[in-house]
Amino acid sequence: MDALSMGGYGAYVWSCYGLTFVIVVFLNWRGRLRQKRIYREIEVRLKALEDRE
Amino acid sequence: MKPRQQRMLAVGLAALGIAIAAGLTLRAFQDNMMFFVEVSDVAAGKYPKERNFRIGGLVVGGSVQRDEGSIDIRFEVTDTACTVPVTYSGVLPDLFREGQGVVAHGRMGEDKVFAADKIMAKHDEDYMAPEVADSLSKHQQDIQQAVAKGAVECGTSDS
Amino acid sequence: MWKWFHQLASPPHFYRISLILAPWLGISGLILVAYGTWQGLFVVPMDYQQGDAFRIIYVHVPSAYLSMMAYMIMATSGAIGLIWRIKLSHAVAAAAAPIGAGFTFLALCTGSIWGRPMWGTWWEWGDPRMMSELILLFLYFGYMALRSSIDDTTKADKASAVLALVGIVNVVIVHFSVEWWSSLHQGQTVFKKGTMDADMRIPLFIMLIGFTLLFGSMLLRRIRTEVLYRERRTRWVREMILSPGGGA
């Protein structure tokens, strides 16, 4: 339980590590989301072009 | 000049111009917003009268007095040349202790005592385990020596 | 060397290399960060003054370092794009901005949370280190806003590159603020005069390398997205996407 209380600084230490985790996951997730969206947009457009030809 | 060199020059000059502007802005910003006064200047009476400002220095060893049963505290701050007495009432940061660097925000009273409404602690860039620090208490002794020696020089080294 | 550099700067070539490289950066970064976090939270001794609150250093310093690192990548690749007109470098600059903003936000938050118990304040208006790091965040926001406000990609690249270059001044100020002015913030520990026990320092270095690798993998993914979008009308993108398997 020592690790949880961190000598009374538990709230500060854990919130920092928690926030770091959240931000890193968020940045990664946003990057993947945008990649998927752009890829899909181009794919749809290219497929439509191909069908027309 | 080739177009590329022209572009480089333009970019360089723009950056330089902004750099100078930013430097001047920050200079003014530091003077106006920080209102940070050296302890020696405070001791010499050179401080803004009717307004709040900050002083920073080390808490003099053995100077901390707490009133029994209240949160009022009185201590002295030194820049190793001069000292200024400070009073404060409130919660202190966890790093506050004798020999520690502090920044006090408040104003100078008629009685030449700095009445602080906020105390912040500074620490240095050294990190070590408690066991290591015990063997290094020479550092603390150095500070105390400087504090004791410096107080004598106050006023004489006044520029 | 020069030839290799030119090859790498060609979008399809970069895209292929990045696809191979990014997962390795990501995985090795994850391993290092996991190890460093475990060390920082449970193994490293507490600080003689700050106790266990000192452990915040293992997330605060890497994010603060990346906040400046990302900016320098953004500004220098913008400058390379301006001067040598390399298309890829503007894509790098555009990709670095959101990640840099994220780490700047993180550095401000963790610094604030650390400052509350140690210094006795969440935030000090007028403190040079805190103010310049806040300006860094606004610079990232301004950069991204400028980019999205100009529809023409070439014009947006140029304008934002100039903004990023000008903002380098602020990165210099962030770095030296603790030396030039009296700040609550302590001086440099990692690469300068400050001392730190080896058993505290080594996990910090591991965290710094781990964060950099994670940053690298995230940056590469965003550059790929950016390249894909900018090259959407080219033959190589068309062939890659319509080929079985694609190239996500």
Tab-separated table of C-alpha atoms in Angstrom:
chain	number	residue	atom	x	y	z
A	1	MET	CA	0.000	0.000	0.000
A	2	ASP	CA	3.072	2.171	0.269
A	3	ALA	CA	3.200	2.484	-3.499
A	4	LEU	CA	-0.404	3.686	-3.595
A	5	SER	CA	0.006	6.425	-0.993
A	6	MET	CA	3.500	7.484	-2.183
A	7	GLY	CA	4.279	8.973	1.207
A	8	GLY	CA	1.195	11.188	0.999
A	9	TYR	CA	1.878	12.287	-2.568
A	10	GLY	CA	-0.136	9.453	-4.148
A	11	ALA	CA	-2.768	11.725	-5.675
A	12	TYR	CA	-0.126	13.900	-7.355
A	13	VAL	CA	2.157	11.105	-8.551
A	14	TRP	CA	-0.586	8.801	-9.821
A	15	SER	CA	-2.525	11.563	-11.545
A	16	CYS	CA	0.642	12.567	-13.434
A	17	TYR	CA	1.333	9.031	-14.615
A	18	GLY	CA	-2.364	8.505	-15.392
A	19	LEU	CA	-2.582	11.709	-17.408
A	20	THR	CA	0.580	10.783	-19.316
A	21	PHE	CA	-0.956	7.441	-20.227
A	22	VAL	CA	-4.200	9.095	-21.345
A	23	ILE	CA	-2.460	11.721	-23.508
A	24	VAL	CA	-0.118	9.234	-25.200
A	25	VAL	CA	-3.013	6.860	-25.941
A	26	PHE	CA	-5.115	9.804	-27.176
A	27	LEU	CA	-2.390	11.058	-29.522
A	28	ASN	CA	-1.872	7.572	-30.918
A	29	TRP	CA	-5.618	7.007	-31.339
A	30	ARG	CA	-6.134	10.335	-33.103
A	31	GLY	CA	-3.248	9.529	-35.454
A	32	ARG	CA	-4.769	6.154	-36.355
A	33	LEU	CA	-8.230	7.677	-36.773
A	34	ARG	CA	-7.003	10.328	-39.189
A	35	GLN	CA	-4.955	7.791	-41.107
A	36	LYS	CA	-8.001	5.535	-41.531
A	37	ARG	CA	-10.214	8.444	-42.602
A	38	ILE	CA	-7.795	9.777	-45.227
A	39	TYR	CA	-7.074	6.279	-46.533
A	40	ARG	CA	-10.774	5.479	-46.838
A	41	GLU	CA	-11.512	8.778	-48.608
A	42	ILE	CA	-8.825	8.152	-51.232
A	43	GLU	CA	-9.854	4.521	-51.618
A	44	VAL	CA	-13.508	5.451	-52.225
A	45	ARG	CA	-12.532	8.100	-54.758
A	46	LEU	CA	-10.131	5.799	-56.600
A	47	LYS	CA	-12.645	2.929	-56.689
A	48	ALA	CA	-15.293	5.278	-58.091
A	49	LEU	CA	-12.833	6.457	-60.743
A	50	GLU	CA	-11.977	2.894	-61.693
A	51	ASP	CA	-15.644	1.923	-62.031
A	52	ARG	CA	-16.257	4.828	-64.333
A	53	GLU	CA	-13.424	3.845	-66.661
B	1	MET	CA	21.543	36.673	-55.657
B	2	LYS	CA	19.784	33.470	-56.533
B	3	PRO	CA	16.112	33.251	-55.587
B	4	ARG	CA	16.910	30.559	-53.043
B	5	GLN	CA	19.466	32.760	-51.327
B	6	GLN	CA	16.952	35.592	-51.304
B	7	ARG	CA	14.406	33.370	-49.618
B	8	MET	CA	17.003	32.277	-47.052
B	9	LEU	CA	17.912	35.880	-46.340
B	10	ALA	CA	14.285	36.922	-45.976
B	11	VAL	CA	13.574	34.101	-43.569
B	12	GLY	CA	16.729	34.843	-41.613
B	13	LEU	CA	15.995	38.548	-41.299
B	14	ALA	CA	12.395	37.921	-40.262
B	15	ALA	CA	13.528	35.500	-37.582
B	16	LEU	CA	16.171	37.922	-36.333
B	17	GLY	CA	13.667	40.772	-36.142
B	18	ILE	CA	11.188	38.732	-34.190
B	19	ALA	CA	13.963	37.454	-31.927
B	20	ILE	CA	14.929	40.982	-30.951
B	21	ALA	CA	11.299	41.987	-30.461
B	22	ALA	CA	10.638	38.940	-28.313
B	23	GLY	CA	13.760	39.572	-26.275
B	24	LEU	CA	12.730	43.147	-25.522
B	25	THR	CA	9.178	42.080	-24.724
B	26	LEU	CA	10.377	39.461	-22.281
B	27	ARG	CA	12.762	41.927	-20.719
B	28	ALA	CA	9.904	44.336	-20.056
B	29	PHE	CA	7.684	41.488	-19.030
B	30	GLN	CA	10.214	40.339	-16.456
B	31	ASP	CA	10.608	43.810	-14.974
B	32	ASN	CA	6.897	44.504	-14.829
B	33	MET	CA	5.268	41.223	-14.012
B	34	MET	CA	7.701	39.509	-11.733
B	35	PHE	CA	8.396	42.436	-9.390
B	36	PHE	CA	11.205	40.432	-7.961
B	37	VAL	CA	13.392	42.441	-5.605
B	38	GLU	CA	16.748	41.310	-4.241
B	39	VAL	CA	16.975	40.938	-0.481
B	40	SER	CA	19.920	43.365	-0.372
B	41	ASP	CA	17.838	46.003	-2.163
B	42	VAL	CA	14.972	45.445	0.247
B	43	ALA	CA	17.352	45.849	3.200
B	44	ALA	CA	18.651	49.067	1.633
B	45	GLY	CA	15.096	50.385	1.313
B	46	LYS	CA	14.993	50.047	-2.445
B	47	TYR	CA	11.623	48.387	-3.033
B	48	PRO	CA	8.203	49.395	-4.386
B	49	LYS	CA	6.332	51.008	-1.512
B	50	GLU	CA	2.587	50.800	-1.990
B	51	ARG	CA	2.447	47.491	-3.814
B	52	ASN	CA	3.118	43.766	-3.663
B	53	PHE	CA	6.370	42.281	-4.868
B	54	ARG	CA	8.420	39.130	-4.514
B	55	ILE	CA	11.595	38.463	-2.625
B	56	GLY	CA	13.662	35.315	-2.895
B	57	GLY	CA	16.449	33.816	-0.869
B	58	LEU	CA	17.372	31.186	1.662
B	59	VAL	CA	15.591	30.651	4.965
B	60	VAL	CA	18.151	31.525	7.641
B	61	GLY	CA	19.016	28.537	9.845
B	62	GLY	CA	17.425	28.782	13.304
B	63	SER	CA	15.307	31.803	12.403
B	64	VAL	CA	11.951	30.032	12.039
B	65	GLN	CA	9.539	30.830	14.881
B	66	ARG	CA	6.068	29.341	14.997
B	67	ASP	CA	3.379	30.596	17.339
B	68	GLU	CA	2.045	27.815	19.503
B	69	GLY	CA	-1.406	26.708	18.342
B	70	SER	CA	-1.600	28.965	15.288
B	71	ILE	CA	-0.406	28.894	11.701
B	72	ASP	CA	1.486	32.166	12.058
B	73	ILE	CA	5.149	31.881	11.249
B	74	ARG	CA	8.074	34.271	11.326
B	75	PHE	CA	11.456	33.711	9.747
B	76	GLU	CA	14.314	35.495	8.037
B	77	VAL	CA	15.280	35.335	4.388
B	78	THR	CA	18.809	35.951	3.224
B	79	ASP	CA	20.623	36.346	-0.082
B	80	THR	CA	23.807	35.481	1.885
B	81	ALA	CA	24.576	39.210	2.185
B	82	CYS	CA	21.542	40.745	3.890
B	83	THR	CA	18.507	39.384	5.719
B	84	VAL	CA	14.886	40.468	5.779
B	85	PRO	CA	12.338	39.307	8.385
B	86	VAL	CA	9.172	37.764	6.969
B	87	THR	CA	5.814	37.004	8.560
B	88	TYR	CA	3.293	34.636	7.067
B	89	SER	CA	0.068	32.969	8.025
B	90	GLY	CA	-1.100	29.976	6.045
B	91	VAL	CA	-0.144	26.653	4.579
B	92	LEU	CA	3.534	26.263	3.750
B	93	PRO	CA	4.830	24.220	0.827
B	94	ASP	CA	6.227	20.831	1.787
B	95	LEU	CA	9.748	21.851	0.834
B	96	PHE	CA	9.799	24.786	3.264
B	97	ARG	CA	12.614	24.328	5.770
B	98	GLU	CA	15.680	26.096	7.115
B	99	GLY	CA	18.427	26.528	4.530
B	100	GLN	CA	15.892	26.077	1.730
B	101	GLY	CA	15.335	28.528	-1.087
B	102	VAL	CA	11.992	30.352	-0.864
B	103	VAL	CA	10.108	32.991	-2.797
B	104	ALA	CA	7.757	35.177	-0.756
B	105	HIS	CA	5.021	37.323	-2.275
B	106	GLY	CA	3.653	40.209	-0.253
B	107	ARG	CA	4.540	43.743	0.770
B	108	MET	CA	6.837	45.548	3.161
B	109	GLY	CA	5.206	46.856	6.327
B	110	GLU	CA	5.985	50.099	8.147
B	111	ASP	CA	7.874	48.005	10.689
B	112	LYS	CA	10.356	46.828	8.015
B	113	VAL	CA	8.901	43.331	8.181
B	114	PHE	CA	7.843	41.663	4.958
B	115	ALA	CA	4.238	40.508	5.328
B	116	ALA	CA	3.872	37.593	2.920
B	117	ASP	CA	0.552	36.375	1.565
B	118	LYS	CA	2.129	33.529	-0.369
B	119	ILE	CA	5.228	31.453	0.253
B	120	MET	CA	6.709	29.268	-2.457
B	121	ALA	CA	9.668	26.939	-2.123
B	122	LYS	CA	12.462	26.558	-4.622
B	123	HIS	CA	14.689	23.577	-4.896
B	124	ASP	CA	17.909	22.996	-6.781
B	125	GLU	CA	18.618	20.640	-9.643
B	126	ASP	CA	20.218	17.993	-7.433
B	127	TYR	CA	18.338	14.794	-6.743
B	128	MET	CA	19.575	12.034	-4.482
B	129	ALA	CA	18.448	9.293	-2.148
B	130	PRO	CA	18.078	10.215	1.556
B	131	GLU	CA	21.023	7.976	2.565
B	132	VAL	CA	23.285	9.721	0.070
B	133	ALA	CA	22.112	13.130	1.208
B	134	ASP	CA	23.012	12.406	4.855
B	135	SER	CA	26.627	11.898	3.929
B	136	LEU	CA	26.522	15.096	1.936
B	137	SER	CA	25.302	17.405	4.678
B	138	LYS	CA	28.474	19.405	4.077
B	139	HIS	CA	26.359	21.195	1.486
B	140	GLN	CA	24.049	22.369	4.256
B	141	GLN	CA	27.011	23.452	6.365
B	142	ASP	CA	28.270	25.528	3.465
B	143	ILE	CA	24.917	27.275	3.247
B	144	GLN	CA	24.844	28.001	6.975
B	145	GLN	CA	28.385	29.322	6.855
B	146	ALA	CA	27.489	31.566	3.968
B	147	VAL	CA	24.424	32.753	5.848
B	148	ALA	CA	26.409	33.567	8.987
B	149	LYS	CA	29.304	35.165	7.152
B	150	GLY	CA	27.176	37.080	4.690
B	151	ALA	CA	25.007	38.839	7.249
B	152	VAL	CA	28.064	40.725	8.472
B	153	GLU	CA	28.768	42.055	5.016
B	154	CYS	CA	25.329	43.551	4.548
B	155	GLY	CA	25.480	47.241	3.811
B	156	THR	CA	29.227	47.281	3.299
B	157	SER	CA	28.913	45.505	-0.033
B	158	ASP	CA	26.027	47.761	-0.953
B	159	SER	CA	26.511	49.125	-4.430
C	1	MET	CA	24.893	9.524	-48.578
C	2	TRP	CA	23.441	12.388	-50.588
C	3	LYS	CA	21.818	9.958	-52.981
C	4	TRP	CA	20.336	7.992	-50.083
C	5	PHE	CA	18.938	11.199	-48.629
C	6	HIS	CA	17.301	12.122	-51.914
C	7	GLN	CA	15.821	8.666	-52.196
C	8	LEU	CA	14.383	8.893	-48.694
C	9	ALA	CA	12.866	12.254	-49.498
C	10	SER	CA	10.878	10.698	-52.334
C	11	PRO	CA	7.381	10.097	-50.942
C	12	PRO	CA	6.821	6.485	-52.108
C	13	HIS	CA	10.214	5.418	-50.861
C	14	PHE	CA	9.677	7.116	-47.520
C	15	TYR	CA	6.249	5.535	-47.233
C	16	ARG	CA	7.657	2.029	-47.655
C	17	ILE	CA	10.539	2.574	-45.205
C	18	SER	CA	8.224	4.136	-42.657
C	19	LEU	CA	5.817	1.196	-42.814
C	20	ILE	CA	8.637	-1.135	-41.836
C	21	LEU	CA	10.286	1.176	-39.291
C	22	ALA	CA	7.288	2.524	-37.334
C	23	PRO	CA	6.205	-0.709	-35.585
C	24	TRP	CA	9.755	-1.383	-34.417
C	25	LEU	CA	10.060	2.105	-32.958
C	26	GLY	CA	6.667	1.722	-31.319
C	27	ILE	CA	7.383	-1.667	-29.765
C	28	SER	CA	10.851	-0.800	-28.496
C	29	GLY	CA	9.565	2.523	-27.166
C	30	LEU	CA	6.745	0.763	-25.353
C	31	ILE	CA	9.150	-1.707	-23.740
C	32	LEU	CA	11.500	1.056	-22.565
C	33	VAL	CA	8.665	3.232	-21.236
C	34	ALA	CA	7.118	0.255	-19.410
C	35	TYR	CA	10.475	-0.562	-17.810
C	36	GLY	CA	11.188	3.077	-16.974
C	37	THR	CA	7.738	3.585	-15.453
C	38	TRP	CA	8.144	0.529	-13.255
C	39	GLN	CA	11.575	1.742	-12.163
C	40	GLY	CA	10.400	5.301	-11.608
C	41	LEU	CA	7.361	4.346	-9.573
C	42	PHE	CA	8.591	1.419	-7.517
C	43	VAL	CA	12.351	0.855	-7.697
C	44	VAL	CA	14.131	4.212	-7.730
C	45	PRO	CA	14.799	5.603	-4.215
C	46	MET	CA	12.830	8.658	-3.186
C	47	ASP	CA	14.484	12.067	-3.182
C	48	TYR	CA	16.027	13.362	0.057
C	49	GLN	CA	13.983	16.571	-0.161
C	50	GLN	CA	10.914	15.809	-2.212
C	51	GLY	CA	10.202	12.264	-1.112
C	52	ASP	CA	8.018	10.286	-3.486
C	53	ALA	CA	6.710	13.396	-5.277
C	54	PHE	CA	10.060	13.369	-7.066
C	55	ARG	CA	8.845	10.377	-9.126
C	56	ILE	CA	6.859	12.799	-11.286
C	57	ILE	CA	10.179	13.697	-12.933
C	58	TYR	CA	10.022	10.479	-14.978
C	59	VAL	CA	6.983	11.688	-16.927
C	60	HIS	CA	7.474	15.454	-16.660
C	61	VAL	CA	10.998	15.735	-18.081
C	62	PRO	CA	10.409	13.462	-21.117
C	63	SER	CA	7.222	15.324	-22.057
C	64	ALA	CA	8.863	18.719	-21.606
C	65	TYR	CA	11.816	17.562	-23.705
C	66	LEU	CA	9.521	16.257	-26.450
C	67	SER	CA	7.508	19.487	-26.424
C	68	MET	CA	10.655	21.320	-27.549
C	69	MET	CA	12.047	18.494	-29.686
C	70	ALA	CA	8.810	18.280	-31.701
C	71	TYR	CA	8.877	22.025	-32.231
C	72	MET	CA	12.464	21.945	-33.507
C	73	ILE	CA	11.569	19.122	-35.908
C	74	MET	CA	8.539	21.114	-37.073
C	75	ALA	CA	10.510	24.331	-37.585
C	76	THR	CA	13.626	22.843	-39.192
C	77	SER	CA	11.689	20.658	-41.613
C	78	GLY	CA	9.566	23.700	-42.446
C	79	ALA	CA	12.761	25.629	-43.185
C	80	ILE	CA	14.152	22.790	-45.306
C	81	GLY	CA	10.884	22.792	-47.226
C	82	LEU	CA	11.064	26.554	-47.733
C	83	ILE	CA	14.644	26.622	-48.908
C	84	TRP	CA	15.117	23.392	-50.841
C	85	ARG	CA	11.442	22.841	-51.734
C	86	ILE	CA	11.411	19.253	-50.575
C	87	LYS	CA	7.786	18.149	-50.491
C	88	LEU	CA	8.249	15.548	-47.799
C	89	SER	CA	9.642	17.990	-45.277
C	90	HIS	CA	6.428	20.055	-45.170
C	91	ALA	CA	4.541	16.827	-44.492
C	92	VAL	CA	6.915	16.161	-41.574
C	93	ALA	CA	6.291	19.649	-40.181
C	94	ALA	CA	2.513	19.276	-40.442
C	95	ALA	CA	2.648	15.871	-38.755
C	96	ALA	CA	4.816	16.998	-35.836
C	97	ALA	CA	2.501	19.828	-34.677
C	98	PRO	CA	-0.369	17.917	-33.015
C	99	ILE	CA	1.997	15.519	-31.224
C	100	GLY	CA	4.114	18.425	-30.005
C	101	ALA	CA	1.010	20.211	-28.734
C	102	GLY	CA	-0.011	17.069	-26.863
C	103	PHE	CA	3.333	16.761	-25.093
C	104	THR	CA	3.426	20.491	-24.312
C	105	PHE	CA	0.020	20.187	-22.666
C	106	LEU	CA	1.305	17.164	-20.749
C	107	ALA	CA	4.444	18.998	-19.609
C	108	LEU	CA	2.338	21.934	-18.345
C	109	CYS	CA	-0.099	19.661	-16.499
C	110	THR	CA	2.487	17.404	-14.863
C	111	GLY	CA	4.578	20.450	-13.940
C	112	SER	CA	1.571	22.083	-12.343
C	113	ILE	CA	0.659	18.952	-10.394
C	114	TRP	CA	4.269	18.608	-9.234
C	115	GLY	CA	4.518	22.290	-8.312
C	116	ARG	CA	1.481	22.254	-6.029
C	117	PRO	CA	2.943	20.139	-3.199
C	118	MET	CA	6.614	21.129	-3.727
C	119	TRP	CA	6.619	24.813	-4.549
C	120	GLY	CA	3.251	25.568	-2.990
C	121	THR	CA	1.585	26.779	-6.173
C	122	TRP	CA	-0.226	25.261	-9.154
C	123	TRP	CA	0.709	28.117	-11.427
C	124	GLU	CA	2.563	31.425	-11.225
C	125	TRP	CA	1.623	34.061	-13.780
C	126	GLY	CA	4.801	35.838	-14.765
C	127	ASP	CA	7.153	32.970	-14.078
C	128	PRO	CA	9.401	32.832	-17.157
C	129	ARG	CA	9.610	29.039	-17.458
C	130	MET	CA	5.880	28.528	-17.050
C	131	MET	CA	4.892	31.428	-19.291
C	132	SER	CA	7.249	30.467	-22.123
C	133	GLU	CA	6.042	26.856	-22.059
C	134	LEU	CA	2.449	28.153	-22.199
C	135	ILE	CA	3.393	30.345	-25.174
C	136	LEU	CA	4.839	27.209	-26.789
C	137	LEU	CA	1.409	25.572	-26.515
C	138	PHE	CA	-0.216	28.637	-28.095
C	139	LEU	CA	2.383	28.572	-30.875
C	140	TYR	CA	1.390	24.989	-31.678
C	141	PHE	CA	-2.289	25.976	-31.681
C	142	GLY	CA	-1.556	29.000	-33.859
C	143	TYR	CA	0.465	26.850	-36.245
C	144	MET	CA	-2.322	24.292	-36.626
C	145	ALA	CA	-4.961	27.020	-36.967
C	146	LEU	CA	-2.933	28.766	-39.664
C	147	ARG	CA	-2.523	25.511	-41.571
C	148	SER	CA	-6.194	24.658	-41.500
C	149	SER	CA	-7.213	28.211	-42.417
C	150	ILE	CA	-5.392	28.134	-45.770
C	151	ASP	CA	-6.895	25.780	-48.331
C	152	ASP	CA	-3.993	25.848	-50.766
C	153	THR	CA	-1.489	23.306	-49.404
C	154	THR	CA	1.572	25.020	-50.883
C	155	LYS	CA	0.605	28.391	-49.413
C	156	ALA	CA	-0.260	26.832	-46.073
C	157	ASP	CA	3.130	25.106	-46.024
C	158	LYS	CA	4.987	28.350	-46.630
C	159	ALA	CA	3.048	30.506	-44.190
C	160	SER	CA	3.177	27.960	-41.396
C	161	ALA	CA	6.897	27.324	-41.954
C	162	VAL	CA	7.596	31.038	-41.446
C	163	LEU	CA	5.501	31.060	-38.281
C	164	ALA	CA	7.332	27.997	-36.959
C	165	LEU	CA	10.728	29.561	-37.704
C	166	VAL	CA	9.849	32.748	-35.889
C	167	GLY	CA	8.639	30.720	-32.924
C	168	ILE	CA	12.059	29.096	-32.476
C	169	VAL	CA	12.885	32.164	-30.390
C	170	ASN	CA	10.390	30.950	-27.839
C	171	VAL	CA	11.982	27.477	-27.669
C	172	VAL	CA	15.313	29.130	-26.906
C	173	ILE	CA	13.566	31.165	-24.201
C	174	VAL	CA	11.970	28.044	-22.711
C	175	HIS	CA	15.346	26.382	-22.552
C	176	PHE	CA	17.313	29.246	-21.020
C	177	SER	CA	14.510	30.831	-18.966
C	178	VAL	CA	15.763	29.190	-15.777
C	179	GLU	CA	19.217	30.665	-16.300
C	180	TRP	CA	18.357	34.114	-17.589
C	181	TRP	CA	15.653	34.998	-15.098
C	182	SER	CA	14.696	34.039	-11.608
C	183	SER	CA	12.167	31.296	-12.008
C	184	LEU	CA	10.621	29.006	-9.441
C	185	HIS	CA	11.744	26.209	-11.702
C	186	GLN	CA	15.113	24.664	-10.885
C	187	GLY	CA	17.937	24.519	-13.410
C	188	GLN	CA	18.823	21.766	-15.822
C	189	THR	CA	19.582	18.358	-14.381
C	190	VAL	CA	19.825	15.986	-17.277
C	191	PHE	CA	22.406	17.470	-19.579
C	192	LYS	CA	23.955	20.086	-17.331
C	193	LYS	CA	25.530	20.833	-14.006
C	194	GLY	CA	22.847	19.302	-11.798
C	195	THR	CA	23.679	16.082	-10.055
C	196	MET	CA	21.563	13.011	-9.815
C	197	ASP	CA	22.423	9.574	-8.480
C	198	ALA	CA	23.072	6.981	-11.151
C	199	ASP	CA	20.177	4.801	-9.985
C	200	MET	CA	17.859	7.812	-10.460
C	201	ARG	CA	19.473	9.065	-13.642
C	202	ILE	CA	19.540	5.841	-15.664
C	203	PRO	CA	15.752	5.252	-15.520
C	204	LEU	CA	15.280	8.887	-16.577
C	205	PHE	CA	17.471	8.300	-19.629
C	206	ILE	CA	15.538	5.132	-20.407
C	207	MET	CA	12.296	7.118	-20.199
C	208	LEU	CA	13.723	9.831	-22.457
C	209	ILE	CA	14.750	7.283	-25.099
C	210	GLY	CA	11.462	5.385	-24.757
C	211	PHE	CA	9.365	8.540	-25.132
C	212	THR	CA	11.432	9.578	-28.154
C	213	LEU	CA	10.873	6.197	-29.825
C	214	LEU	CA	7.119	6.330	-29.139
C	215	PHE	CA	7.080	9.869	-30.495
C	216	GLY	CA	8.945	8.632	-33.577
C	217	SER	CA	6.443	5.902	-34.311
C	218	MET	CA	3.501	8.284	-33.873
C	219	LEU	CA	5.233	10.880	-36.039
C	220	LEU	CA	5.904	8.370	-38.828
C	221	ARG	CA	2.238	7.323	-38.906
C	222	ARG	CA	1.106	10.939	-39.171
C	223	ILE	CA	3.682	11.683	-41.871
C	224	ARG	CA	2.380	8.692	-43.846
C	225	THR	CA	-1.155	10.040	-43.567
C	226	GLU	CA	0.035	13.468	-44.636
C	227	VAL	CA	2.025	12.040	-47.593
C	228	LEU	CA	-0.931	9.922	-48.661
C	229	TYR	CA	-3.224	12.945	-48.676
C	230	ARG	CA	-0.762	15.190	-50.515
C	231	GLU	CA	0.026	12.511	-53.112
C	232	ARG	CA	-3.567	11.329	-53.488
C	233	ARG	CA	-3.621	12.021	-57.215
C	234	THR	CA	-0.322	10.319	-58.027
C	235	ARG	CA	0.146	6.984	-59.684
C	236	TRP	CA	2.036	5.319	-56.854
C	237	VAL	CA	-0.742	6.024	-54.357
C	238	ARG	CA	-3.324	4.766	-56.813
C	239	GLU	CA	-1.376	1.578	-57.486
C	240	MET	CA	-0.710	0.980	-53.819
C	241	ILE	CA	-4.274	1.470	-52.650
C	242	LEU	CA	-5.885	-0.502	-55.437
C	243	SER	CA	-3.383	-3.326	-55.140
C	244	PRO	CA	-4.527	-6.273	-53.032
C	245	GLY	CA	-3.398	-5.649	-49.464
C	246	GLY	CA	-3.257	-1.871	-49.846
C	247	GLY	CA	-0.651	-0.125	-47.701
C	248	ALA	CA	-2.137	0.967	-44.435
